[in-house]
PDB file of C-alpha atoms in Angstrom:
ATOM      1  CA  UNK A   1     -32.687 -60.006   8.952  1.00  0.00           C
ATOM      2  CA  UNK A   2     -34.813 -57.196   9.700  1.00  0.00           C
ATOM      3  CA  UNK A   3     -38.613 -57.037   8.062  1.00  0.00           C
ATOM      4  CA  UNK A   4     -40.405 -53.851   7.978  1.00  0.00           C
ATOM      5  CA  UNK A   5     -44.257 -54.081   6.868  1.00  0.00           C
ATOM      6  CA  UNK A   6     -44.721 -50.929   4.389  1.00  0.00           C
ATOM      7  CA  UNK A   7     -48.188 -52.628   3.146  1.00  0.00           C
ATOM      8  CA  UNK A   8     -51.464 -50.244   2.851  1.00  0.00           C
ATOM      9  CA  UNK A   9     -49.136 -47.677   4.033  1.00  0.00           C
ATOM     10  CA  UNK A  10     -50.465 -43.954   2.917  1.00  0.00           C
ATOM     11  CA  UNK A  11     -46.673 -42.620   3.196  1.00  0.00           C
ATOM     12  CA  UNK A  12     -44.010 -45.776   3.583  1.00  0.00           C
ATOM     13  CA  UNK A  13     -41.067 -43.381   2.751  1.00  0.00           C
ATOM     14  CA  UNK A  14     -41.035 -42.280   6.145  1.00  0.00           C
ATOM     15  CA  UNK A  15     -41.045 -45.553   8.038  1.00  0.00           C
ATOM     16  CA  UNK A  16     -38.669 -46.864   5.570  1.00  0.00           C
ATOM     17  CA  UNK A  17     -36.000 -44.725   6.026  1.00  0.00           C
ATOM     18  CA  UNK A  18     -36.772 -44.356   9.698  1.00  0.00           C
ATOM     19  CA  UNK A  19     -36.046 -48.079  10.315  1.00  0.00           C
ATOM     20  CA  UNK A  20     -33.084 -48.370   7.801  1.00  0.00           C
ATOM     21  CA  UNK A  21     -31.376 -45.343   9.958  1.00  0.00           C
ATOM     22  CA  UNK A  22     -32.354 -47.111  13.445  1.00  0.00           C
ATOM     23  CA  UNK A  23     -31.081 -50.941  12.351  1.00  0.00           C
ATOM     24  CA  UNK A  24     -27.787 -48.914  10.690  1.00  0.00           C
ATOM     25  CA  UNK A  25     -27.018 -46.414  13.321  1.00  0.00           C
ATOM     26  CA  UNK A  26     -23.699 -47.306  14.849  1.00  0.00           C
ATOM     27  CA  UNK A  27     -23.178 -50.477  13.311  1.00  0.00           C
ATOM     28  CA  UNK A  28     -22.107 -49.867   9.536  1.00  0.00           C
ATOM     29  CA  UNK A  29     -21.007 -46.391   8.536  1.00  0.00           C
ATOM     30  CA  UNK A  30     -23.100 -46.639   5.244  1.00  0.00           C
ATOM     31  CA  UNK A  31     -26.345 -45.679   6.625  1.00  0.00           C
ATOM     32  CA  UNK A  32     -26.662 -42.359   4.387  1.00  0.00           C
ATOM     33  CA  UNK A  33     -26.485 -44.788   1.145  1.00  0.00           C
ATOM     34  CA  UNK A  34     -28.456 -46.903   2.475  1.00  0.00           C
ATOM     35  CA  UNK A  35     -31.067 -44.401   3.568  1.00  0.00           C
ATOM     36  CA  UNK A  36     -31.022 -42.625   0.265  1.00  0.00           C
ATOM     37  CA  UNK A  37     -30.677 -46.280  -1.885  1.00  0.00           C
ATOM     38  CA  UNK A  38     -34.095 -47.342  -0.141  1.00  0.00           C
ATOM     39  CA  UNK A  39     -35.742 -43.986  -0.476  1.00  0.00           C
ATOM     40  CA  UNK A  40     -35.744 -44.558  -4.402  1.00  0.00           C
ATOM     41  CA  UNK A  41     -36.684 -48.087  -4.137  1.00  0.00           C
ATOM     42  CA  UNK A  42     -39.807 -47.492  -2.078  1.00  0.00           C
ATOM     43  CA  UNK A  43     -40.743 -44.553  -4.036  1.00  0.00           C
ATOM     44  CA  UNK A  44     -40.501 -46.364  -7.317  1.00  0.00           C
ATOM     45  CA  UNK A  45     -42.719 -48.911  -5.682  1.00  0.00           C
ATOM     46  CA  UNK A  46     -45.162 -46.289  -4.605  1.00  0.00           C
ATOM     47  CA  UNK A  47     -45.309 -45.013  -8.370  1.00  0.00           C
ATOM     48  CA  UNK A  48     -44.875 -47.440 -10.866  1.00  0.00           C
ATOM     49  CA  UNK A  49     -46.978 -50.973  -8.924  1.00  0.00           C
ATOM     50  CA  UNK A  50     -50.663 -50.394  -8.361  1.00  0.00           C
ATOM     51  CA  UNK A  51     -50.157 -52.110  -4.953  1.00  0.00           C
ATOM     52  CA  UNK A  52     -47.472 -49.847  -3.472  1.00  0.00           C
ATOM     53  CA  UNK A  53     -44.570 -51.850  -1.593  1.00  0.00           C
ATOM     54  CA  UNK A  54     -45.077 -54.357   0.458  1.00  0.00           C
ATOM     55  CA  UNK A  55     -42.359 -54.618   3.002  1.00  0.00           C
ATOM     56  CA  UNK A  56     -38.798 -53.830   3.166  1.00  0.00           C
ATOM     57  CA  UNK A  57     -35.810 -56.406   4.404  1.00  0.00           C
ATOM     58  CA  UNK A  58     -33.044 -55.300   5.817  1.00  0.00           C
ATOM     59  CA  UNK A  59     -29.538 -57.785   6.402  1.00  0.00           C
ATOM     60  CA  UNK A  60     -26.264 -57.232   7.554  1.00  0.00           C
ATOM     61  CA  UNK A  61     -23.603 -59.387   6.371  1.00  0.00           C
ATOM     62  CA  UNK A  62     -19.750 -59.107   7.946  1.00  0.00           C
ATOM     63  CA  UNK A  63     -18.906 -57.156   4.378  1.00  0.00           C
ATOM     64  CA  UNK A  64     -22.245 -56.096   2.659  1.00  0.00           C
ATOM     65  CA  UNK A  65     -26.062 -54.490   3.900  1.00  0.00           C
ATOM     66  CA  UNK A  66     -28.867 -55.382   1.792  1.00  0.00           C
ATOM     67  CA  UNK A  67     -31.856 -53.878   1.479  1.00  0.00           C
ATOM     68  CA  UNK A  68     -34.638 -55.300  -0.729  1.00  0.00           C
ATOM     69  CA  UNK A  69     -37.920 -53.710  -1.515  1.00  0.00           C
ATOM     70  CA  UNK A  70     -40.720 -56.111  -2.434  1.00  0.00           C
ATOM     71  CA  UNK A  71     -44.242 -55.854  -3.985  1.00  0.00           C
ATOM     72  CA  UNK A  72     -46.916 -57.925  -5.302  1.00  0.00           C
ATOM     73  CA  UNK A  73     -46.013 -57.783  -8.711  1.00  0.00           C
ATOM     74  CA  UNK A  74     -44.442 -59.909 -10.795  1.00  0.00           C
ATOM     75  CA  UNK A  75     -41.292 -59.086 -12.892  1.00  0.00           C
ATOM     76  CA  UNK A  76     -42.072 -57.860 -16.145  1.00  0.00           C
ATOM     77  CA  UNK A  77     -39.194 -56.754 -17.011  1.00  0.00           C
ATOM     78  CA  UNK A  78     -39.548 -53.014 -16.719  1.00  0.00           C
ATOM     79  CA  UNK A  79     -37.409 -52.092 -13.728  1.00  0.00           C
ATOM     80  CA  UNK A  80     -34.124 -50.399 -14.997  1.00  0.00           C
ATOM     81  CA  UNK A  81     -32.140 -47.328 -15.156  1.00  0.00           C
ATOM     82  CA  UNK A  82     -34.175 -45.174 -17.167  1.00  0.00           C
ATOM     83  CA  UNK A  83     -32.559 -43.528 -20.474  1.00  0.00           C
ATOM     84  CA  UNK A  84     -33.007 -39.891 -18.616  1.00  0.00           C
ATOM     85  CA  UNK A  85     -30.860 -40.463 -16.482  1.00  0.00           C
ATOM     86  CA  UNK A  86     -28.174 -39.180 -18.212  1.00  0.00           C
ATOM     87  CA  UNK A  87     -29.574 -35.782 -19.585  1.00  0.00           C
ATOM     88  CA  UNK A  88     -29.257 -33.184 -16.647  1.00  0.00           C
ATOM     89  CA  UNK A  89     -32.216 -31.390 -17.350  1.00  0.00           C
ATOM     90  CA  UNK A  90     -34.506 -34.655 -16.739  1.00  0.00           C
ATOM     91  CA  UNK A  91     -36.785 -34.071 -13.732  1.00  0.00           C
ATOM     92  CA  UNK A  92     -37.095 -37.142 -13.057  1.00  0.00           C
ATOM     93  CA  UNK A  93     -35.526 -40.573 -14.075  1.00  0.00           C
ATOM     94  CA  UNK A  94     -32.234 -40.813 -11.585  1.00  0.00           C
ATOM     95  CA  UNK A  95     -33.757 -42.531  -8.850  1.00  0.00           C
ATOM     96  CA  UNK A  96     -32.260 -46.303 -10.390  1.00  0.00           C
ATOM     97  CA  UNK A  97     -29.143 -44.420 -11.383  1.00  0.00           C
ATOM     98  CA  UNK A  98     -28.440 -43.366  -7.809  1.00  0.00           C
ATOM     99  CA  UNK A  99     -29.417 -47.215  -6.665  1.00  0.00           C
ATOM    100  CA  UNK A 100     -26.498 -48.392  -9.263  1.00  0.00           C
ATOM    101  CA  UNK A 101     -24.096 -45.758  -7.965  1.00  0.00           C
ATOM    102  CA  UNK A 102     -24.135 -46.300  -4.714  1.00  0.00           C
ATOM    103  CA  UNK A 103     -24.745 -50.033  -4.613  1.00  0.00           C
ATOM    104  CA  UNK A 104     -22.129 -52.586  -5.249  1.00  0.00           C
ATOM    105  CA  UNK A 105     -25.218 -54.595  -7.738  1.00  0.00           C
ATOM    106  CA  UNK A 106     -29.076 -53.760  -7.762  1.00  0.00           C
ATOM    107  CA  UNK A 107     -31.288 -56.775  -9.529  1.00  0.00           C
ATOM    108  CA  UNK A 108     -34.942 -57.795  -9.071  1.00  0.00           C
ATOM    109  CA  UNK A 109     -35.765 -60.950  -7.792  1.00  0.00           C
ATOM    110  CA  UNK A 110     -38.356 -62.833  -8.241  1.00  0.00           C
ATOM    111  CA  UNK A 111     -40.467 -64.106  -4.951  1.00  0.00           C
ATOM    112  CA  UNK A 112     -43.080 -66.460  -3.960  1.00  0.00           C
ATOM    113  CA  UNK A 113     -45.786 -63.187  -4.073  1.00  0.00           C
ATOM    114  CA  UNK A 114     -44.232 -61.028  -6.438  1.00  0.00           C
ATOM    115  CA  UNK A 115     -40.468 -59.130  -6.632  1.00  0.00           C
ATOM    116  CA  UNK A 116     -38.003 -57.691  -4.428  1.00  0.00           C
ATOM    117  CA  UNK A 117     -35.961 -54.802  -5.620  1.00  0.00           C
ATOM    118  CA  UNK A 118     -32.360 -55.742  -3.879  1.00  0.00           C
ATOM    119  CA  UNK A 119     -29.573 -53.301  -3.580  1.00  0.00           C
ATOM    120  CA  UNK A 120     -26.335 -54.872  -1.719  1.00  0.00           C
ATOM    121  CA  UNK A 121     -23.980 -51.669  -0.536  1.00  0.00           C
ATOM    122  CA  UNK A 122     -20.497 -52.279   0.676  1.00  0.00           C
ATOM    123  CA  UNK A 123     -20.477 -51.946   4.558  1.00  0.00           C
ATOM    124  CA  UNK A 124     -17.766 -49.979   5.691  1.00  0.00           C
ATOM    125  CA  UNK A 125     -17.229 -47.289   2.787  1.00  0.00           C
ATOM    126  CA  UNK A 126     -19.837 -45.113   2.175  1.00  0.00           C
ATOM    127  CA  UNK A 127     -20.199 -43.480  -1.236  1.00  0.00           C
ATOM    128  CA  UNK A 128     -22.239 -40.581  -0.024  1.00  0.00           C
ATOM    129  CA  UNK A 129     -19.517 -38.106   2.441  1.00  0.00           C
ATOM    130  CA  UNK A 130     -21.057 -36.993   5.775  1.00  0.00           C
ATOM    131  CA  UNK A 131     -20.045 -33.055   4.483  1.00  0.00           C
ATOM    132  CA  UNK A 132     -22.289 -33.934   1.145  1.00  0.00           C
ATOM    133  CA  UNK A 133     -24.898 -34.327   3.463  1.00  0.00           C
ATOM    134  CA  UNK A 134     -25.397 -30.692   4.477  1.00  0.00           C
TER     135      UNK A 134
END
């Protein structure tokens, strides 16, 4: 398992995605999922706890990734895909949807210090095509 500290961080969506893309790279072809899956998780950390994330976990299993997002909070129940989602002209409100689309399950977890945000992604099909990238 891989740990990266995102704690008192000004920015962690930078370090987050850089370290998802270099423990990914060349070992599971899902690392544009993954990279986009934690991008929403940390940012919905960095707006909706007061503490921000605190670190991310990354684990490669022979058939899954998993990437978990946890903060100091507790669960209260408020983490899920928002009812925007589905109206297009919604600035914002996707970010959980995307997490449930691309992820095989998403679910909160409750920890010793708080929660973890866990998305588990398939390892060797991506959802997101290298030519939707550009």
């Amino acid at each position: 398992m891989h740990w990266v500290a995102l704690a008192g961080r000004r920015e962690p969506l930078a370090p987050a995605r850089d370290q998802v893309r270099a423990v990914l790279a060349g070992v599971v072809p899902c690392v544009d999922d993954a990279v986009l899956v934690v991008s929403e998780l940390v940012g919905n950390a960095v707006r909706h706890t007061a503490a921000g994330p605190g670190c991310l976990t990354i684990e490669i299993n022979e058939d899954q990734v998993i990437v978990a997002v946890h903060d100091p909070e507790q669960d209260d129940g408020r983490v899920h895909v928002s009812e925007s989602a589905a109206d297009p002209l919604a600035e914002s409100g996707r970010g959980l949807w995307l997490v449930q689309t691309l992820a095989r399950r998403w679910y909160v977890e409750t920890t010793a210090v708080g929660k973890a945000v866990v998305a588990v992604l398939p390892r060797r099909t991506p959802a997101v095509s290298p030519a939707a990238r550009f």
